[in-house]
Tab-separated table of C-alpha atoms and ligand atoms in Angstrom:
chain	number	residue	atom	x	y	z
Y	1478	UNK	CA	-18.095	-11.855	9.755
Y	1479	UNK	CA	-19.406	-9.265	7.315
Y	1480	UNK	CA	-18.359	-9.002	3.708
Y	1481	UNK	CA	-15.642	-6.488	4.640
Y	1482	UNK	CA	-12.174	-7.654	3.584
Y	1483	UNK	CA	-9.171	-5.500	4.408
Y	1484	UNK	CA	-5.462	-6.130	4.213
Y	1485	UNK	CA	-1.995	-5.083	5.262
Y	1486	UNK	CA	0.549	-5.384	2.462
Y	1487	UNK	CA	4.115	-4.657	3.614
Y	1488	UNK	CA	7.148	-4.841	1.344
Y	1489	UNK	CA	9.912	-6.845	3.055
Y	1490	UNK	CA	12.597	-4.242	2.474
Y	1491	UNK	CA	13.288	-4.161	6.215
Y	1492	UNK	CA	11.669	-4.769	9.611
Y	1493	UNK	CA	8.450	-2.969	10.555
Y	1494	UNK	CA	9.016	0.603	11.659
Y	1495	UNK	CA	6.681	3.071	13.333
Y	1496	UNK	CA	5.102	4.165	10.010
Y	1497	UNK	CA	4.280	0.625	8.932
Y	1498	UNK	CA	2.907	-0.170	12.412
Y	1499	UNK	CA	0.492	2.737	11.942
Y	1500	UNK	CA	-0.655	1.242	8.608
Y	1501	UNK	CA	-0.965	-2.236	10.132
Y	1502	UNK	CA	-3.015	-0.944	13.085
Y	1503	UNK	CA	-5.237	1.341	10.997
Y	1504	UNK	CA	-6.114	-1.416	8.548
Y	1505	UNK	CA	-6.634	-3.905	11.399
Y	1506	UNK	CA	-8.919	-1.638	13.447
Y	1507	UNK	CA	-10.942	-0.658	10.400
Y	1508	UNK	CA	-11.403	-4.322	9.354
Y	1509	UNK	CA	-12.173	-5.648	12.810
Y	1510	UNK	CA	-14.509	-2.825	13.818
Y	1511	UNK	CA	-16.456	-3.738	10.670
Y	1512	UNK	CA	-16.499	-7.399	11.794
Y	1513	UNK	CA	-14.385	-8.068	8.737
Y	1514	UNK	CA	-11.461	-10.157	7.601
Y	1515	UNK	CA	-7.894	-8.826	7.790
Y	1516	UNK	CA	-5.405	-10.344	5.360
Y	1517	UNK	CA	-1.636	-10.023	5.261
Y	1518	UNK	CA	0.187	-10.006	1.942
Y	1519	UNK	CA	3.957	-9.807	1.649
Y	1520	UNK	CA	4.842	-7.641	-1.351
Y	1521	UNK	CA	8.146	-9.241	-2.271
Y	1522	UNK	CA	8.162	-8.064	-5.866
Y	1523	UNK	CA	11.531	-6.361	-5.936
Y	1524	UNK	CA	14.325	-8.660	-4.658
Y	1525	UNK	CA	17.145	-6.090	-4.941
Y	1526	UNK	CA	15.309	-3.870	-2.438
Y	1527	UNK	CA	14.512	-6.671	-0.021
Y	1528	UNK	CA	16.279	-7.636	3.151
Y	1529	UNK	CA	16.767	-11.365	3.711
Y	1530	UNK	CA	14.588	-12.496	6.608
Y	1531	UNK	CA	12.485	-9.298	6.678
Y	1532	UNK	CA	9.237	-11.042	5.702
Y	1533	UNK	CA	9.483	-13.404	8.684
Y	1534	UNK	CA	10.528	-10.581	10.945
Y	1535	UNK	CA	7.446	-8.578	9.934
Y	1536	UNK	CA	5.154	-11.529	10.674
Y	1537	UNK	CA	6.798	-12.081	14.085
Y	1538	UNK	CA	6.288	-8.384	14.835
Y	1539	UNK	CA	2.584	-8.576	13.939
Y	1540	UNK	CA	2.336	-11.543	16.309
Y	1541	UNK	CA	4.117	-9.641	19.084
Y	1542	UNK	CA	1.606	-6.796	18.698
Y	1543	UNK	CA	-1.170	-9.402	18.652
Y	1544	UNK	CA	-2.427	-8.404	15.240
Y	1545	UNK	CA	-3.786	-11.743	14.184
Y	1546	UNK	CA	-4.358	-12.141	10.477
Y	1547	UNK	CA	-7.015	-14.279	8.818
Y	1548	UNK	CA	-6.157	-17.092	6.408
Y	1549	UNK	CA	-2.782	-17.788	4.849
Y	1550	UNK	CA	-0.175	-15.113	4.227
Y	1551	UNK	CA	0.111	-14.466	0.480
Y	1552	UNK	CA	3.515	-13.769	-1.127
Y	1553	UNK	CA	3.647	-11.836	-4.378
Y	1554	UNK	CA	6.830	-13.685	-5.381
Y	1555	UNK	CA	4.658	-16.777	-5.784
Y	1556	UNK	CA	2.124	-15.103	-8.029
Y	1557	UNK	CA	4.152	-14.068	-11.070
Y	1558	UNK	CA	2.100	-16.377	-13.303
Y	1559	UNK	CA	-1.044	-14.414	-12.435
Y	1560	UNK	CA	0.554	-11.080	-13.334
Y	1561	UNK	CA	2.132	-12.424	-16.530
Y	1562	UNK	CA	-1.150	-13.982	-17.651
Y	1563	UNK	CA	-2.870	-10.597	-17.487
Y	1564	UNK	CA	-0.009	-8.882	-19.301
Y	1565	UNK	CA	-0.091	-11.525	-22.037
Y	1566	UNK	CA	-3.838	-11.013	-22.459
Y	1567	UNK	CA	-3.379	-7.253	-22.757
Y	1568	UNK	CA	-0.501	-7.652	-25.238
Y	1569	UNK	CA	-2.665	-10.000	-27.320
Y	1570	UNK	CA	-5.566	-7.546	-27.330
Y	1571	UNK	CA	-3.337	-4.558	-28.092
Y	1572	UNK	CA	-4.110	-2.925	-24.728
Y	1573	UNK	CA	-0.463	-3.246	-23.635
Y	1574	UNK	CA	2.703	-2.697	-25.654
Y	1575	UNK	CA	6.465	-2.801	-25.396
Y	1576	UNK	CA	8.393	0.415	-24.993
Y	1577	UNK	CA	12.090	1.128	-25.345
Y	1578	UNK	CA	12.171	4.745	-24.181
Y	1579	UNK	CA	14.734	5.487	-21.535
Y	1580	UNK	CA	14.049	7.439	-18.370
Y	1581	UNK	CA	16.316	10.160	-19.724
Y	1582	UNK	CA	14.270	10.495	-22.929
Y	1583	UNK	CA	11.043	10.733	-20.959
Y	1584	UNK	CA	12.573	13.394	-18.736
Y	1585	UNK	CA	13.556	15.368	-21.816
Y	1586	UNK	CA	9.893	15.307	-22.906
Y	1587	UNK	CA	8.685	16.857	-19.647
Y	1588	UNK	CA	8.779	13.925	-17.241
Y	1589	UNK	CA	5.621	12.156	-18.337
Y	1590	UNK	CA	5.562	9.444	-20.952
Y	1591	UNK	CA	3.649	10.660	-23.972
Y	1592	UNK	CA	2.989	7.382	-25.755
Y	1593	UNK	CA	6.031	7.421	-28.076
Y	1594	UNK	CA	6.057	3.642	-28.605
Y	1595	UNK	CA	2.281	3.151	-28.461
Y	1596	UNK	CA	1.851	2.355	-32.136
Y	1597	UNK	CA	5.321	1.092	-32.974
Y	1598	UNK	CA	4.340	-2.558	-32.485
Y	1599	UNK	CA	7.737	-3.403	-31.026
Y	1600	UNK	CA	8.224	-7.107	-30.403
Y	1601	UNK	CA	10.317	-9.087	-27.966
Y	1602	UNK	CA	10.037	-7.968	-24.404
Y	1603	UNK	CA	13.708	-8.344	-23.509
Y	1604	UNK	CA	15.164	-5.054	-22.367
Y	1605	UNK	CA	11.869	-3.318	-22.959
Y	1606	UNK	CA	9.272	-2.129	-20.512
Y	1607	UNK	CA	5.617	-3.116	-20.964
Y	1608	UNK	CA	3.143	-0.243	-20.810
Y	1609	UNK	CA	-0.617	-0.172	-20.586
Y	1610	UNK	CA	-2.595	1.961	-23.019
Y	1611	UNK	CA	-4.535	4.204	-20.656
Y	1612	UNK	CA	-8.167	4.156	-21.722
Y	1613	UNK	CA	-9.722	4.752	-18.280
Y	1614	UNK	CA	-7.868	7.679	-16.717
Y	1615	UNK	CA	-8.985	8.578	-13.187
Y	1616	UNK	CA	-8.646	12.241	-12.175
Y	1617	UNK	CA	-10.246	12.050	-8.744
Y	1618	UNK	CA	-11.508	9.601	-6.188
Y	1619	UNK	CA	-13.266	9.665	-2.834
Y	1620	UNK	CA	-11.208	8.863	0.233
Y	1621	UNK	CA	-13.129	7.810	3.348
Y	1622	UNK	CA	-11.262	10.366	5.445
Y	1623	UNK	CA	-10.219	13.132	3.085
Y	1624	UNK	CA	-13.188	13.218	0.723
Y	1625	UNK	CA	-12.600	13.993	-2.944
Y	1626	UNK	CA	-8.898	13.884	-3.846
Y	1627	UNK	CA	-7.608	14.817	-7.273
Y	1628	UNK	CA	-4.863	13.269	-9.373
Y	1629	UNK	CA	-2.752	15.419	-11.724
Y	1630	UNK	CA	-4.036	15.007	-15.292
Y	1631	UNK	CA	-0.665	14.180	-16.864
Y	1632	UNK	CA	-0.157	11.430	-14.298
Y	1633	UNK	CA	-3.644	9.993	-14.780
Y	1634	UNK	CA	-3.323	10.007	-18.572
Y	1635	UNK	CA	0.066	8.316	-18.715
Y	1636	UNK	CA	0.472	4.845	-20.236
Y	1637	UNK	CA	2.200	3.575	-17.113
Y	1638	UNK	CA	4.588	0.643	-16.831
Y	1639	UNK	CA	3.133	-2.708	-15.827
Y	1640	UNK	CA	6.374	-4.665	-16.223
Y	1641	UNK	CA	9.780	-3.126	-16.012
Y	1642	UNK	CA	12.556	-3.617	-18.522
Y	1643	UNK	CA	14.472	-5.633	-15.908
Y	1644	UNK	CA	11.579	-8.119	-15.838
Y	1645	UNK	CA	10.103	-7.042	-12.488
Y	1646	UNK	CA	6.326	-6.623	-12.286
Y	1647	UNK	CA	5.096	-3.154	-11.423
Y	1648	UNK	CA	3.637	-2.460	-7.992
Y	1649	UNK	CA	0.313	-1.074	-9.286
Y	1650	UNK	CA	-0.438	-4.114	-11.417
Y	1651	UNK	CA	0.443	-6.695	-8.766
Y	1652	UNK	CA	-1.457	-4.875	-6.014
Y	1653	UNK	CA	-4.642	-4.576	-8.037
Y	1654	UNK	CA	-4.607	-8.151	-9.352
Y	1655	UNK	CA	-4.018	-9.440	-5.823
Y	1656	UNK	CA	-6.609	-7.194	-4.187
Y	1657	UNK	CA	-9.160	-8.384	-6.753
Y	1658	UNK	CA	-8.149	-12.015	-6.366
Y	1659	UNK	CA	-8.343	-11.796	-2.572
Y	1660	UNK	CA	-11.716	-10.045	-2.645
Y	1661	UNK	CA	-10.469	-6.949	-0.805
Y	1662	UNK	CA	-13.319	-4.455	-0.314
Y	1663	UNK	CA	-11.398	-1.546	1.222
Y	1664	UNK	CA	-7.752	-0.494	1.252
Y	1665	UNK	CA	-6.403	1.280	4.336
Y	1666	UNK	CA	-2.797	2.454	3.960
Y	1667	UNK	CA	-0.479	5.434	4.261
Y	1668	UNK	CA	-1.114	8.759	2.535
Y	1669	UNK	CA	2.067	8.278	0.477
Y	1670	UNK	CA	-0.041	5.968	-1.678
Y	1671	UNK	CA	-2.742	8.533	-2.510
Y	1672	UNK	CA	-1.143	9.237	-5.882
Y	1673	UNK	CA	-0.971	5.661	-7.200
Y	1674	UNK	CA	-4.597	5.135	-6.159
Y	1675	UNK	CA	-5.820	6.800	-9.371
Y	1676	UNK	CA	-3.857	4.324	-11.471
Y	1677	UNK	CA	-5.099	1.468	-9.388
Y	1678	UNK	CA	-8.715	2.522	-9.908
Y	1679	UNK	CA	-7.971	2.792	-13.652
Y	1680	UNK	CA	-6.835	-0.827	-13.547
Y	1681	UNK	CA	-10.078	-1.947	-11.883
Y	1682	UNK	CA	-12.004	-0.212	-14.646
Y	1683	UNK	CA	-9.890	-1.662	-17.427
Y	1684	UNK	CA	-10.353	-5.112	-15.906
Y	1685	UNK	CA	-14.117	-4.553	-15.782
Y	1686	UNK	CA	-14.181	-4.876	-11.970
Y	1687	UNK	CA	-16.218	-3.062	-9.382
Y	1688	UNK	CA	-14.052	-0.404	-7.739
Y	1689	UNK	CA	-13.453	-0.512	-3.980
Y	1690	UNK	CA	-13.167	1.902	-1.087
Y	1691	UNK	CA	-10.002	3.731	0.112
Y	1692	UNK	CA	-8.868	5.199	3.401
Y	1693	UNK	CA	-5.475	6.898	3.574
Y	1694	UNK	CA	-3.888	7.298	6.989
Y	1695	UNK	CA	-1.616	10.184	7.968
Y	1696	UNK	CA	1.971	9.509	7.157
Y	1697	UNK	CA	4.567	9.424	9.921
Y	1698	UNK	CA	7.404	11.768	9.034
Y	1699	UNK	CA	10.929	11.754	10.418
Y	1700	UNK	CA	12.551	14.825	12.002
Y	1701	UNK	CA	14.348	15.293	8.670
Y	1702	UNK	CA	11.035	15.946	6.910
Y	1703	UNK	CA	11.125	12.668	5.009
Y	1704	UNK	CA	8.606	9.912	5.538
Y	1705	UNK	CA	9.650	7.175	7.902
Y	1706	UNK	CA	10.495	4.299	5.635
Y	1707	UNK	CA	12.678	1.263	5.437
Y	1708	UNK	CA	14.693	2.960	2.693
Y	1709	UNK	CA	15.370	5.876	5.048
Y	1710	UNK	CA	16.462	3.374	7.694
Y	1711	UNK	CA	13.652	4.135	10.117
Y	1712	UNK	CA	14.367	2.185	13.302
Y	1713	UNK	CA	12.634	-1.164	13.752
Y	1714	UNK	CA	9.938	-1.257	16.413
Y	1715	UNK	CA	10.512	-3.371	19.486
Y	1716	UNK	CA	9.113	-6.927	19.426
Y	1717	UNK	CA	10.041	-7.682	23.021
Y	1718	UNK	CA	8.418	-4.643	24.579
Y	1719	UNK	CA	5.579	-3.693	22.215
Y	1720	UNK	CA	3.506	-1.495	24.513
Y	1721	UNK	CA	5.268	1.880	24.081
Y	1722	UNK	CA	5.231	1.776	20.251
Y	1723	UNK	CA	1.698	0.362	20.230
Y	1724	UNK	CA	0.345	3.201	22.382
Y	1725	UNK	CA	2.335	5.782	20.446
Y	1726	UNK	CA	0.994	4.489	17.103
Y	1727	UNK	CA	-2.573	4.455	18.450
Y	1728	UNK	CA	-2.137	7.992	19.752
Y	1729	UNK	CA	-0.908	8.926	16.260
Y	1730	UNK	CA	-4.137	7.431	14.880
Y	1731	UNK	CA	-6.146	9.779	17.079
Y	1732	UNK	CA	-7.124	7.542	19.988
Y	1733	UNK	CA	-7.725	9.264	23.329
Y	1734	UNK	CA	-6.779	6.856	26.077
Y	1735	UNK	CA	-8.442	6.192	29.355
Y	1736	UNK	CA	-6.333	6.521	32.512
Y	1737	UNK	CA	-5.544	2.866	33.111
Y	1738	UNK	CA	-4.367	1.962	29.592
Y	1739	UNK	CA	-0.736	1.592	30.651
Y	1740	UNK	CA	-1.524	-1.357	32.892
Y	1741	UNK	CA	-3.615	-3.192	30.272
Y	1742	UNK	CA	-2.218	-6.158	28.328
Y	1743	UNK	CA	-1.422	-5.915	24.600
Y	1744	UNK	CA	-4.492	-8.037	23.814
Y	1745	UNK	CA	-6.685	-5.745	25.928
Y	1746	UNK	CA	-5.300	-2.629	24.251
Y	1747	UNK	CA	-5.928	-4.068	20.781
Y	1748	UNK	CA	-9.459	-5.132	21.733
Y	1749	UNK	CA	-10.107	-1.663	23.194
Y	1750	UNK	CA	-8.817	-0.153	19.924
Y	1751	UNK	CA	-11.200	-2.252	17.822
Y	1752	UNK	CA	-14.131	-1.216	20.031
Y	1753	UNK	CA	-13.307	2.474	20.038
Y	1754	UNK	CA	-11.985	3.021	16.500
Y	1755	UNK	CA	-13.709	5.659	14.366
Y	1756	UNK	CA	-12.520	7.149	11.100
Y	1757	UNK	CA	-13.368	10.657	12.271
Y	1758	UNK	CA	-10.881	10.446	15.142
Y	1759	UNK	CA	-8.058	10.510	12.554
Y	1760	UNK	CA	-6.187	13.798	12.254
Y	1761	UNK	CA	-7.065	15.777	9.135
Y	1762	UNK	CA	-3.510	16.207	7.907
Y	1763	UNK	CA	-1.785	13.681	5.703
Y	1764	UNK	CA	1.659	14.117	7.272
Y	1765	UNK	CA	2.625	14.187	10.941
Y	1766	UNK	CA	5.982	14.183	12.681
Y	1767	UNK	CA	5.499	12.178	15.876
Y	1768	UNK	CA	7.314	13.392	19.009
Y	1769	UNK	CA	8.258	10.420	21.060
Y	1770	UNK	CA	8.833	11.964	24.473
Y	1771	UNK	CA	6.981	12.783	27.690
Y	1772	UNK	CA	4.025	10.547	27.108
Y	1773	UNK	CA	1.761	9.898	30.082
Y	1774	UNK	CA	1.999	6.134	29.470
I	2925	LIG	N1	3.726	-2.710	-0.298
I	2925	LIG	C1	3.478	-1.317	-0.154
I	2925	LIG	C2	4.390	-0.716	0.887
I	2925	LIG	O1	4.910	-1.389	1.747
I	2925	LIG	C3	2.052	-1.014	0.260
I	2925	LIG	C4	1.073	-1.430	-0.743
I	2925	LIG	C5	-0.361	-1.058	-0.459
I	2925	LIG	O2	-0.777	-0.972	0.695
I	2925	LIG	O3	-1.077	-0.912	-1.438
I	2925	LIG	O4	4.609	0.477	0.864
């Protein structure tokens, strides 16, 4: 084992689909080809968007594809105390504040929040969002595949929400606190998360932590031009016959197969993937529409 720690962090809003299999495989191959640890974290932060049983289904799918995780699975729903503790500390220090602006008001002011409530010293969090005073805006970062990527200034400068008015913790806050707590050294995930990466790096800086490395994988798009996602009802991948989706997802990640791959076992294919994985095999684009027909396997 090296000091590399990677992770796969699905939200249990539905079963794994092709796009999330790509993220699982990419993060797994990158961790294991670095002799690292691969963690699984279930991001069950938003109950109204979750599907009962999806978390278990996702874990069973990872097992079927023989993606073995290290250590215990972590559930964000069991870590609210950690997130609240940090928010309380920031409220106490004046770094975070309550905000009562509605989405409509923010839209009227151009779509970005301009700090209207920053110095109002509103009290009582009920029915108010909690925002973080942005003192460490990040306008660009280096991605291991795509090089220097830039973040729009207005987005980077925004005092973003760390806890919503309905009491739910914000994705960016939970992800960063967990990644720090779990010692994650590199994040490998879909290119749809390039934009929030700036905010996440801001959080590392505001927490006084060493920033980590990022690799964004091409995003699988549906024929309709939208990303494959659970919200768009992307079909679940097959747990009983994993080989076709596994090979398709590896092809998507830029692997060039040898002739006899179709007769190999799932374990052999995964082991072959770990051995042959290289970041520079990844396609250069951030969005790809996979065509699922006429494969040689
Ligand atoms: N939970 C997020 C998702 O399923 C991914 C979070 C991450 O990888 O940072 O889209």
